[in-house]
Short mmCIF file of C-alpha atoms and ligand atoms in Angstrom, two decimals:
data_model
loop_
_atom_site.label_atom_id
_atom_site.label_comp_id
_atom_site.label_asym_id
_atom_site.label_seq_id
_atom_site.Cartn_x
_atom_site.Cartn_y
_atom_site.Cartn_z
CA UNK A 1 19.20 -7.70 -13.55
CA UNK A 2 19.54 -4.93 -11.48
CA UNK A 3 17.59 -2.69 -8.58
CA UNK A 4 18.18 0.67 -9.39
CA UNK A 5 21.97 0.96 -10.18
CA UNK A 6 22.46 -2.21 -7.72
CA UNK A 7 22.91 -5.54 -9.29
CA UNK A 8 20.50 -8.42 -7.86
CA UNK A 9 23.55 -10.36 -7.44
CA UNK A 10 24.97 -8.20 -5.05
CA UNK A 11 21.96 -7.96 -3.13
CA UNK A 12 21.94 -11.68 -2.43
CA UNK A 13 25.40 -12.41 -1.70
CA UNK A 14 25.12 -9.46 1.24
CA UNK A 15 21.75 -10.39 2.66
CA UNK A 16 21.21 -13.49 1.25
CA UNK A 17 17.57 -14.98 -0.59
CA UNK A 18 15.01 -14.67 -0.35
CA UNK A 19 14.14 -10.81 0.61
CA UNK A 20 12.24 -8.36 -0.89
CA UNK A 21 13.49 -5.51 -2.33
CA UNK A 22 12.03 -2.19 -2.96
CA UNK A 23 13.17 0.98 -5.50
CA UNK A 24 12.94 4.05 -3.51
CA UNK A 25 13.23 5.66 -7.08
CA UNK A 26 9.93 4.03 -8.39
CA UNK A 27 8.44 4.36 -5.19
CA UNK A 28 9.10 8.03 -5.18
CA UNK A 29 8.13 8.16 -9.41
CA UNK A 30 4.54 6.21 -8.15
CA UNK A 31 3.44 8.97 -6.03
CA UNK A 32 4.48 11.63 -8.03
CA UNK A 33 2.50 10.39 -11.49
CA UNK A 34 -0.78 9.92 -8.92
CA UNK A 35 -0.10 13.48 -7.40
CA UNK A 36 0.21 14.73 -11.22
CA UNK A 37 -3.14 13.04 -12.09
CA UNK A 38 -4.99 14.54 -9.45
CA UNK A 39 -3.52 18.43 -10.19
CA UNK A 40 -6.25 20.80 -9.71
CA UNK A 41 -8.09 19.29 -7.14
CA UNK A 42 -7.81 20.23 -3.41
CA UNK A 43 -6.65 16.59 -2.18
CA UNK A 44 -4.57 14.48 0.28
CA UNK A 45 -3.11 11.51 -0.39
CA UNK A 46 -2.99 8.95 2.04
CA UNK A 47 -0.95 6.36 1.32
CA UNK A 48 -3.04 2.77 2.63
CA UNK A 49 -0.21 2.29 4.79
CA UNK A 50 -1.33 -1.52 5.04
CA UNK A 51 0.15 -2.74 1.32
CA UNK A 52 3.71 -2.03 2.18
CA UNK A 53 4.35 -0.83 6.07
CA UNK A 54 7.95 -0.73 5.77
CA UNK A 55 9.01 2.52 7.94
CA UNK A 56 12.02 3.25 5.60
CA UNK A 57 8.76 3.02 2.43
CA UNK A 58 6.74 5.41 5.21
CA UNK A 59 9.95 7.66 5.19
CA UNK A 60 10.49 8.24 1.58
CA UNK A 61 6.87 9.10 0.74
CA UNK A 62 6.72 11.43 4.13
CA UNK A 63 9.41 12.56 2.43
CA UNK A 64 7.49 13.93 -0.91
CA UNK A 65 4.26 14.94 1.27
CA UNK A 66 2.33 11.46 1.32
CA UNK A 67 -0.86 11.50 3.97
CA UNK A 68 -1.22 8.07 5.55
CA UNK A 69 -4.35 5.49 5.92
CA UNK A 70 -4.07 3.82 8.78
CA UNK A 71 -6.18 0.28 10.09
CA UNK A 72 -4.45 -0.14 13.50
CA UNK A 73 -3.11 1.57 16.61
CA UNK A 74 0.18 -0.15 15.44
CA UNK A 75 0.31 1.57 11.54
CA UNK A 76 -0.40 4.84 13.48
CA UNK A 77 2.55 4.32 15.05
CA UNK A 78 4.49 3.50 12.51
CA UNK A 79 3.51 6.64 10.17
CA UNK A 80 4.08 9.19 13.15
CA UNK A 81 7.58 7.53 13.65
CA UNK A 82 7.93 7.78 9.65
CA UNK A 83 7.35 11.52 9.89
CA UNK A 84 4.30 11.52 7.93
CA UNK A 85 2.05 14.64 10.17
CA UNK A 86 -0.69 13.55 12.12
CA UNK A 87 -3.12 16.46 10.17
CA UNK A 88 -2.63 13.95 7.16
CA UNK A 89 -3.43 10.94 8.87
CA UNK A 90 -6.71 9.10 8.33
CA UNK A 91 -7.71 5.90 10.36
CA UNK A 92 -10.11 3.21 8.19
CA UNK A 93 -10.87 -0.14 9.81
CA UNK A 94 -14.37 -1.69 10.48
CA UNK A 95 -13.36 -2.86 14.21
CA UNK A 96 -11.04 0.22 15.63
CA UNK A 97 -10.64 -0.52 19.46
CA UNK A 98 -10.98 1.93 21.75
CA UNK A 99 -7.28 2.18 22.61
CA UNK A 100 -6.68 2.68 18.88
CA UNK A 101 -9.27 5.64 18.82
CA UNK A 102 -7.57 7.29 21.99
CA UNK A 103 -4.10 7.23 20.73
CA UNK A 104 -5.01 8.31 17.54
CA UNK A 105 -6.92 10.92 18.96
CA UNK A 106 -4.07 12.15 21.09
CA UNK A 107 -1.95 12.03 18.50
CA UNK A 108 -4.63 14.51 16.63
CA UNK A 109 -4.83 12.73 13.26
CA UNK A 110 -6.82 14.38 10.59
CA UNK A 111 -10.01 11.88 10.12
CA UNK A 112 -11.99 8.64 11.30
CA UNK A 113 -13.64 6.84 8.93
CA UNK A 114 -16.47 5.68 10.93
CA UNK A 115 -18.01 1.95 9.48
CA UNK A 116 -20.76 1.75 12.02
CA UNK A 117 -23.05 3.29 15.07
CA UNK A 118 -21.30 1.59 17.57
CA UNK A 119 -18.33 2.71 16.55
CA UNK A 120 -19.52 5.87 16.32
CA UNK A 121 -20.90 6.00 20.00
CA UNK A 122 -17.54 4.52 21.63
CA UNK A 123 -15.41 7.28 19.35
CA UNK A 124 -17.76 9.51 20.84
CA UNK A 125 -17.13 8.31 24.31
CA UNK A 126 -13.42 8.33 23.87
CA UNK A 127 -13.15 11.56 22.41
CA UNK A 128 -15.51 13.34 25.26
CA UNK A 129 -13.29 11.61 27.55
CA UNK A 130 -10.73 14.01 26.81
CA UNK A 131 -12.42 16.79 25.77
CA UNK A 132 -11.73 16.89 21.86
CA UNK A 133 -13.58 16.03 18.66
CA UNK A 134 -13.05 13.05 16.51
CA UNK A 135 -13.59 14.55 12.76
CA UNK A 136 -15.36 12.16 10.73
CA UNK A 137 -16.56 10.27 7.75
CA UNK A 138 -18.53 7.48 6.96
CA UNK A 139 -17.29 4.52 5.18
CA UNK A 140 -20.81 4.44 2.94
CA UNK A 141 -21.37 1.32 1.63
CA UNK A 142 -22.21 2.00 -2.27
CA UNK A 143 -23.63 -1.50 -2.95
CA UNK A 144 -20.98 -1.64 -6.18
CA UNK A 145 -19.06 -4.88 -7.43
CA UNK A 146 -15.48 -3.93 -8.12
CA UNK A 147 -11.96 -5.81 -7.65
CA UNK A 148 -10.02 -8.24 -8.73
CA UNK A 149 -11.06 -10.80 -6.76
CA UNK A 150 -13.76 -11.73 -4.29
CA UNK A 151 -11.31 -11.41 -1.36
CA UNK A 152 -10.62 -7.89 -2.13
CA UNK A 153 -14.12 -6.64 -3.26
CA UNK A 154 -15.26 -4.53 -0.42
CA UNK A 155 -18.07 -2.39 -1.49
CA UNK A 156 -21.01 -4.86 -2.06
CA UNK A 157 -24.06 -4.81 0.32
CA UNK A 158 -22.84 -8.17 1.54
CA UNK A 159 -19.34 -7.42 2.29
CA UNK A 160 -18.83 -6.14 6.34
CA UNK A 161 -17.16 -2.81 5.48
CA UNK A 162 -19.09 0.72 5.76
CA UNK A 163 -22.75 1.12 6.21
CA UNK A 164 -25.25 0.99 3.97
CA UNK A 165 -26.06 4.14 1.66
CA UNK A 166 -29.62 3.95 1.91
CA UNK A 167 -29.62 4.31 6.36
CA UNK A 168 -26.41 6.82 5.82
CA UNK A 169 -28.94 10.01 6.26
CA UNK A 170 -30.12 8.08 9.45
CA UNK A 171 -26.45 7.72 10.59
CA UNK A 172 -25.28 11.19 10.08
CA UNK A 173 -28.38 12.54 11.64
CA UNK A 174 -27.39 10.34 15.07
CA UNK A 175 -23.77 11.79 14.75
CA UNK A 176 -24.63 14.86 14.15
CA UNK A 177 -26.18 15.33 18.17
CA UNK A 178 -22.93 13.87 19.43
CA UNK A 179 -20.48 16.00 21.76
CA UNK A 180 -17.45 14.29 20.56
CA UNK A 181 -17.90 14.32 17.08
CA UNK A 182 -17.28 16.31 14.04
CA UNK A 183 -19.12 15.15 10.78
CA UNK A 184 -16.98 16.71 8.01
CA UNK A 185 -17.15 13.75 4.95
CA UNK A 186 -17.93 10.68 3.47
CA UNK A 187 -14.97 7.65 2.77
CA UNK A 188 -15.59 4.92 0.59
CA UNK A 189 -13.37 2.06 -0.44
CA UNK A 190 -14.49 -0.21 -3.10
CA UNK A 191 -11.92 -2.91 -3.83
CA UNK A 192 -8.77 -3.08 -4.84
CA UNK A 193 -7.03 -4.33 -8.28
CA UNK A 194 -9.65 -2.03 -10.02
CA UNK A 195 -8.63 -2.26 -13.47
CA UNK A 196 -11.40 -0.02 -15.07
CA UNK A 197 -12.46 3.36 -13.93
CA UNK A 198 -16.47 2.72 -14.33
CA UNK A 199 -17.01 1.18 -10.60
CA UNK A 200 -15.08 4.13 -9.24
CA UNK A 201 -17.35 6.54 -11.57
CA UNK A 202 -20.40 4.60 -10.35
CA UNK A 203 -19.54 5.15 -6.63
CA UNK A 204 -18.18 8.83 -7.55
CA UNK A 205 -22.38 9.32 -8.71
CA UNK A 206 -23.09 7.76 -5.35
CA UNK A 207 -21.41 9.62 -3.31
CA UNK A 208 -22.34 13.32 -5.24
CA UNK A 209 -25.59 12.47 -4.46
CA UNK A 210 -25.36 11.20 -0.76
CA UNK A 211 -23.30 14.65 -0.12
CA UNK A 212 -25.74 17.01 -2.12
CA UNK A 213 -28.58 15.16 0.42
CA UNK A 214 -25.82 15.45 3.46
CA UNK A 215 -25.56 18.94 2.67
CA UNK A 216 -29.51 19.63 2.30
CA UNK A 217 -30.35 18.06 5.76
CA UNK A 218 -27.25 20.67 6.76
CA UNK A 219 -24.29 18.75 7.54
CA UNK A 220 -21.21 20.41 6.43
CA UNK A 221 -19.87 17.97 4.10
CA UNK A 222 -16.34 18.85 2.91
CA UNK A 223 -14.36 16.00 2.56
CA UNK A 224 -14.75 12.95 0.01
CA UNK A 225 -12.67 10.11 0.91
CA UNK A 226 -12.64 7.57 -2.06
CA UNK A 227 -10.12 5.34 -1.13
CA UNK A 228 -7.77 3.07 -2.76
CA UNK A 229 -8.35 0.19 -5.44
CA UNK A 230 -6.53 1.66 -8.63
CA UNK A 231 -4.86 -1.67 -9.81
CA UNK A 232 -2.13 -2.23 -11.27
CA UNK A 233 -0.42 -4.60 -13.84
CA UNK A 234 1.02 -7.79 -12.73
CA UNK A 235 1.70 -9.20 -15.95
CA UNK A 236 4.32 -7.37 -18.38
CA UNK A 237 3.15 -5.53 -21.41
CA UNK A 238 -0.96 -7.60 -21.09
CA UNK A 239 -3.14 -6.20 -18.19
CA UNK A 240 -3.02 -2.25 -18.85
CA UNK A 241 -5.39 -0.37 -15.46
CA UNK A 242 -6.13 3.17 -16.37
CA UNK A 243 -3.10 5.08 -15.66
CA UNK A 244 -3.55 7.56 -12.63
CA UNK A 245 -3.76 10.66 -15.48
CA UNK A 246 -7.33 9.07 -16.67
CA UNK A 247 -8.40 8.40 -13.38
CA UNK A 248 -7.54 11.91 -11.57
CA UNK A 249 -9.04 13.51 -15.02
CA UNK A 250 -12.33 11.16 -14.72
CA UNK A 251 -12.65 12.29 -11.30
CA UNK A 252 -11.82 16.51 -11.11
CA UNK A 253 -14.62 16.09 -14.08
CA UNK A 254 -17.02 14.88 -11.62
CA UNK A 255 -16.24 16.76 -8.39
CA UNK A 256 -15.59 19.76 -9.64
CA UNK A 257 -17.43 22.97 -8.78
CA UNK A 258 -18.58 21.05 -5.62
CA UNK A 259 -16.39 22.51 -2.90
CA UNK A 260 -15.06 19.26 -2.06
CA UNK A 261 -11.32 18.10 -0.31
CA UNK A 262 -10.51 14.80 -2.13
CA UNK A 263 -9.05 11.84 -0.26
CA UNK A 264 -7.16 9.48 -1.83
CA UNK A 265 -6.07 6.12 0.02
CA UNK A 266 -3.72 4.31 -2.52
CA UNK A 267 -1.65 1.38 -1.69
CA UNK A 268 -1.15 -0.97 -4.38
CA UNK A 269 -0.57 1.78 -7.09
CA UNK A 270 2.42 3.23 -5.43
CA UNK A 271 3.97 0.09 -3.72
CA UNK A 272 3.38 -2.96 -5.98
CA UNK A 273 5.62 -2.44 -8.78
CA UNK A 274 8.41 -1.02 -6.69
CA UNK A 275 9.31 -4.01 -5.27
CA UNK A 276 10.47 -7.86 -6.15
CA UNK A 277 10.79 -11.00 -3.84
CA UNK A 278 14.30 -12.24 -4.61
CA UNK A 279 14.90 -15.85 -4.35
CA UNK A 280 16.98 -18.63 -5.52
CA UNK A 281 16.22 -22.08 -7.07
CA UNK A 282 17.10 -24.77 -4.46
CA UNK A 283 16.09 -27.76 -6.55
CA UNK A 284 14.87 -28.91 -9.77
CA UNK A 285 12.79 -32.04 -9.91
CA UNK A 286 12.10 -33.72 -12.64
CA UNK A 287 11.07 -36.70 -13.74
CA UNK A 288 7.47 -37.14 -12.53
CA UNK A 289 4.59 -35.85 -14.19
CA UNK A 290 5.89 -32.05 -13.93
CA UNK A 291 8.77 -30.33 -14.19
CA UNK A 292 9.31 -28.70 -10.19
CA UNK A 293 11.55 -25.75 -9.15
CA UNK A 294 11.40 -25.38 -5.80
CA UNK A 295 13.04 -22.43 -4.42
CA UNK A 296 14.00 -20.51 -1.33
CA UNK A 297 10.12 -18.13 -0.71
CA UNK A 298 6.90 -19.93 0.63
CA UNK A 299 3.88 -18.93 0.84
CA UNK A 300 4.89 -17.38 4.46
CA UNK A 301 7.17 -14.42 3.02
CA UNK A 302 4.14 -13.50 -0.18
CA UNK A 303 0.99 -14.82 0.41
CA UNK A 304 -0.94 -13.98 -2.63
CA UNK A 305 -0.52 -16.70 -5.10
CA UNK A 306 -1.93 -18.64 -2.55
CA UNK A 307 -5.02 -16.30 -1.17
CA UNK A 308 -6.02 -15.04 -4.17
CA UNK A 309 -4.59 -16.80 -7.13
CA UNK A 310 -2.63 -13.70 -7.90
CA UNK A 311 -0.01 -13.77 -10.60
CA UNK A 312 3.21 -12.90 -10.46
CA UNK A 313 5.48 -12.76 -13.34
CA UNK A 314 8.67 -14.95 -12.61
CA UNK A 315 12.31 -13.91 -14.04
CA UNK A 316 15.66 -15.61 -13.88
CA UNK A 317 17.99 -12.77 -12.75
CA UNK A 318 20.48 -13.84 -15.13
CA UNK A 319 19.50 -16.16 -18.92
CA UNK A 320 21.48 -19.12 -19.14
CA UNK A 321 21.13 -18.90 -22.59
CA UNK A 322 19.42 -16.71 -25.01
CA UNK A 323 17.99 -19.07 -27.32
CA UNK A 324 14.38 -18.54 -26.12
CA UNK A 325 13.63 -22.09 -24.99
CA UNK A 326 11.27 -22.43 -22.71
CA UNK A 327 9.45 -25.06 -20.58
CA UNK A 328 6.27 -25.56 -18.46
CA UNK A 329 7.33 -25.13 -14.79
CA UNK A 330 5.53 -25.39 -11.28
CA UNK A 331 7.24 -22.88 -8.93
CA UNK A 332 7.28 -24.22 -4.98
CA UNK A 333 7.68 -23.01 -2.35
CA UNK A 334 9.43 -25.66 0.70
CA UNK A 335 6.24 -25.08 2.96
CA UNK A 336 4.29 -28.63 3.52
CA UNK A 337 0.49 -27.32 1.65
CA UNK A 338 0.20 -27.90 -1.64
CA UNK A 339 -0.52 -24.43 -1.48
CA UNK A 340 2.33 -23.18 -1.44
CA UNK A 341 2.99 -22.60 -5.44
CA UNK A 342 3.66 -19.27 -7.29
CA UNK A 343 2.90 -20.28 -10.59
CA UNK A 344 1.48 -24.24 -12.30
CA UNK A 345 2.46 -25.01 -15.56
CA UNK A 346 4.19 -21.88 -16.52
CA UNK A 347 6.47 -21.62 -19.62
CA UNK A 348 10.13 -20.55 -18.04
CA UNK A 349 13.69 -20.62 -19.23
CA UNK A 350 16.42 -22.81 -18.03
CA UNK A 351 17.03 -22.32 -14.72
CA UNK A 352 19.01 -24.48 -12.11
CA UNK A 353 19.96 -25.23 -8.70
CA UNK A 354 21.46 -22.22 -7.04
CA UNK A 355 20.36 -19.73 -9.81
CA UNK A 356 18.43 -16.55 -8.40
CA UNK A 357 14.99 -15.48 -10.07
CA UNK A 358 12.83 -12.34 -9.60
CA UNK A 359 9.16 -12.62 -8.20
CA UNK A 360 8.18 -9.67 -10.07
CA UNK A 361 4.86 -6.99 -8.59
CA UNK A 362 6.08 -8.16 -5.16
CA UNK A 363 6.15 -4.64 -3.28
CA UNK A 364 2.34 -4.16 -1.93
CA UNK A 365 0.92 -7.14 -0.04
CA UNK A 366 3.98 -8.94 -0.01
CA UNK A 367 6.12 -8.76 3.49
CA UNK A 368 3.23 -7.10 5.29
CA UNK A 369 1.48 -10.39 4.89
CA UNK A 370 4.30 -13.05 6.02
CA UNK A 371 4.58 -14.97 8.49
CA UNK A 372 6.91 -17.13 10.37
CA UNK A 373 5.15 -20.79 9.55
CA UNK A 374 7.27 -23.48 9.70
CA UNK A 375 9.55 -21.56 11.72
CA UNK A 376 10.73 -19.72 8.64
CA UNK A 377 12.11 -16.35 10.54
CA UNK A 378 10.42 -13.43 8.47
CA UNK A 379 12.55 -12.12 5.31
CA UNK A 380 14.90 -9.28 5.22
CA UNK A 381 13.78 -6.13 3.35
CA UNK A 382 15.90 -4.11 1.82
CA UNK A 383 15.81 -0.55 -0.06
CA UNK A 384 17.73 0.47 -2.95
CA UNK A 385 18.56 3.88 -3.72
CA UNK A 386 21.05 4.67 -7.13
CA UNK A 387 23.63 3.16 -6.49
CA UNK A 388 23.17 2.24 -2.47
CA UNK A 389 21.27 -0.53 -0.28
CA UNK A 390 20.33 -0.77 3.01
CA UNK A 391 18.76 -3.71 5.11
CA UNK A 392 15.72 -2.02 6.41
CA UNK A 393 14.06 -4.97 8.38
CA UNK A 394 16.48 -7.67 9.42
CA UNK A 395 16.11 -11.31 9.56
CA UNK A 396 15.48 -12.42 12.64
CA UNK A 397 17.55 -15.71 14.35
CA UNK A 398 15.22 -18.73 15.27
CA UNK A 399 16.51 -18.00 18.61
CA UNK A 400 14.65 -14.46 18.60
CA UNK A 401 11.52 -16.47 17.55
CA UNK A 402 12.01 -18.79 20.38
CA UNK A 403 12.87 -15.73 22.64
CA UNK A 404 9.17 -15.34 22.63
CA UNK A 405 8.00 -18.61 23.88
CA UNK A 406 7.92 -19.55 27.23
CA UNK A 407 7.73 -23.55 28.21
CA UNK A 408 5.24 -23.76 31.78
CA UNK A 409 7.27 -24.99 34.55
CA UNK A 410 4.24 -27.21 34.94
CA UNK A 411 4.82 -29.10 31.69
C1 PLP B 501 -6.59 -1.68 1.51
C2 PLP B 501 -7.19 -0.35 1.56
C3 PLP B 501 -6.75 0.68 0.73
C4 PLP B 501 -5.68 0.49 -0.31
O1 PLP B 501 -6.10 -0.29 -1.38
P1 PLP B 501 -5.16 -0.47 -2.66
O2 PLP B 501 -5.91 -1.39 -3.53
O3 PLP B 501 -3.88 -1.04 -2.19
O4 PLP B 501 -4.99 0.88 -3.27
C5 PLP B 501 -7.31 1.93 0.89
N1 PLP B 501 -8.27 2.16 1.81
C6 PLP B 501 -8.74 1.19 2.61
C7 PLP B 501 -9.80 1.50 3.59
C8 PLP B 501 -8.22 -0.10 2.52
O5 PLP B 501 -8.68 -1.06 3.31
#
């Protein structure tokens, strides 16, 4: 199996297993089938900087144009030092501190997306403090059920993002008397793994209306942020998500002929399928109840199996034979929880000790979410471009974990 023109093999003998690896190719094919789909509209895309952070994945889609969504002083940071222009920077994030909202004023990014009044009043503060205008939007609330999974539904009147649509009037009234702000849209973000387009139509209707009552009370309303949430498939050839084409088409339907800029905030869409956690079977175990292959990835370097029961299709890099045998595995991780599986009772071929597999749908959510439990130092990441690789974050030594640490003289 190969990345690009780069055989896995090669990848893991030079920075050894696990790491993630990421196509700058499909990366770079992602963003340009969304960009096609949303031809004819006046839009930015901001790539949700949060599903794959990597600065060398912030470089290549600079690189073709990509916006960025940011939901921390620290993304901001990143994207500026990606090159990706401040004017196409967007900051989401329902608890922005005010040391966020001053360097990303400074910086002059294009758009807050506002999720509350006190927010509102201490961007307001910030940006009077030196004598600019915060641009904003409102993160409206549309009271709609949509993703995957509970943990990623975030537009239902319960969840903690946005405000509510039916006090937005209310909101952009207040905001609208402020010195230090500039109402110019609304922002929503409904979920994410959307696999149908009717909760994004349904908020679409939502959000026509709230701007056509904006616009009537005499706010200029020219932006309509809708977010990310397109999903994508995570299992080969079964789950099939509208394809960007159906989505841009069911939205320029509805938005056009009302003067709008569309904002787009996708993460998952471009990212996911560009990248695979690499890893290699340490054990087989055998003999109990189930059949075990525990292998070199925890739940520390990709989180999701474990958070949201996500699947992940699993793929020896190389078939030990071809006779199509298969056999109901568990896939552990070394971490002490029993949570740490990737997959129960799944049918896999023959694999053994030392062979390298492929955690497939790996590249959004993946490395952004690891962490060092157990002590296990942080993955490397690497990008693959034709027929080159480069480590773009390193593995760090224990001893640049312990670095950090600092025993009391007291103790
Ligand atoms: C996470 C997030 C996104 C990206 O969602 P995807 O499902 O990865 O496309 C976009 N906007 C906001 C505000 C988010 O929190």
């Amino acid at each position: 199996m190969m990345a690009e023109n780069v055989p896995l093999t090669t990848i893991a003998d030079a920075v050894g297993t696990p790491a993630y690896v990421y196509s700058s190719a499909t990366l770079k094919r992602h963003y340009e089938v969304f960009e096609q789909g949303l031809s004819g509209m006046d839009s930015l895309i901001a790539y949700s900087v949060k599903a794959n952070s990597n600065i060398a994945v912030l470089a290549v889609l600079a690189k073709l144009g990509a916006g960025a969504d940011v939901v921390s002083g620290g993304e901001l940071v990143r994207a500026l030092k990606a090159g990706i222009p401040a004017n196409k920077i967007v900051f989401s994030g329902v608890g922005k501190t005010r040391d966020e909202m001053r360097a990303a004023l400074e910086a002059g990014i294009y758009q807050f997306n506002v999720e509350s009044l006190p927010e509102l009043h201490a961007l307001n503060e910030c940006a009077v403090a030196i004598k600019t205008k915060a641009r904003i939007a409102f993160r409206i609330n549309p009271d709609i059920s949509a993703g995957g999974h509970a943990k990623i539904s975030t537009g239902k009147a319960e969840n903690k993002f946005g405000i509510d649509i039916t006090t937005a009037i209310d909101a952009y009234a207040e905001a609208a008397q402020l010195p230090g702000i500039l109402v110019a849209g609304i922002d929503m973000h409904i979920g994410s793994q959307i696999v149908e387009l009717a909760p994004f139509a349904a908020a679409i209707d939502k959000g026509l209306e709230l701007i056509k009552n904006l616009r009537a009370e005499g706010h200029d309303i020219s932006n309509f942020d809708i977010g990310g949430g397109l999903g994508i498939p995570y299992v080969e050839d079964a789950d099939a998500p509208p394809l960007p084409i159906e989505y841009g088409r069911m939205i320029a339907e509805k938005v056009q002929g009302h003067n709008l800029k569309m904002i787009f905030e996708p993460g998952r869409m471009i990212a996911g399928n560009a990248g695979i956690l690499l890893s290699k079977v340490e054990y087989v175990k055998t003999g109990g109840a189930r059949k075990f292959l525990i292998i070199d990835a925890a739940m520390n370097d990709l989180i999701r199996p474990a958070l949201y029961n996500a699947h992940h299709d699993i793929e020896p890099v190389a078939q030990r034979n071809s006779d199509g045998i298969t056999t109901p595995c568990d896939v552990v991780g070394p971490v002490c929880e029993t949570g740490d599986t990737f997959t129960e009772q799944r049918d896999l071929p023959d694999m053994q000790a030392g062979d390298l597999l492929v955690i497939h749908s790996a590249g959004a959510y993946g490395a952004v979410q690891s962490s060092q439990y157990n002590t296990r130092p942080l993955i490397p990441e690497v990008l693959v471009s034709g027929d080159q690789f480069k480590v773009v974050r390193e593995r760090p030594k224990v001893e640049d974990i312990l670095k950090t640490e600092n025993i009391p003289d007291w103790v």
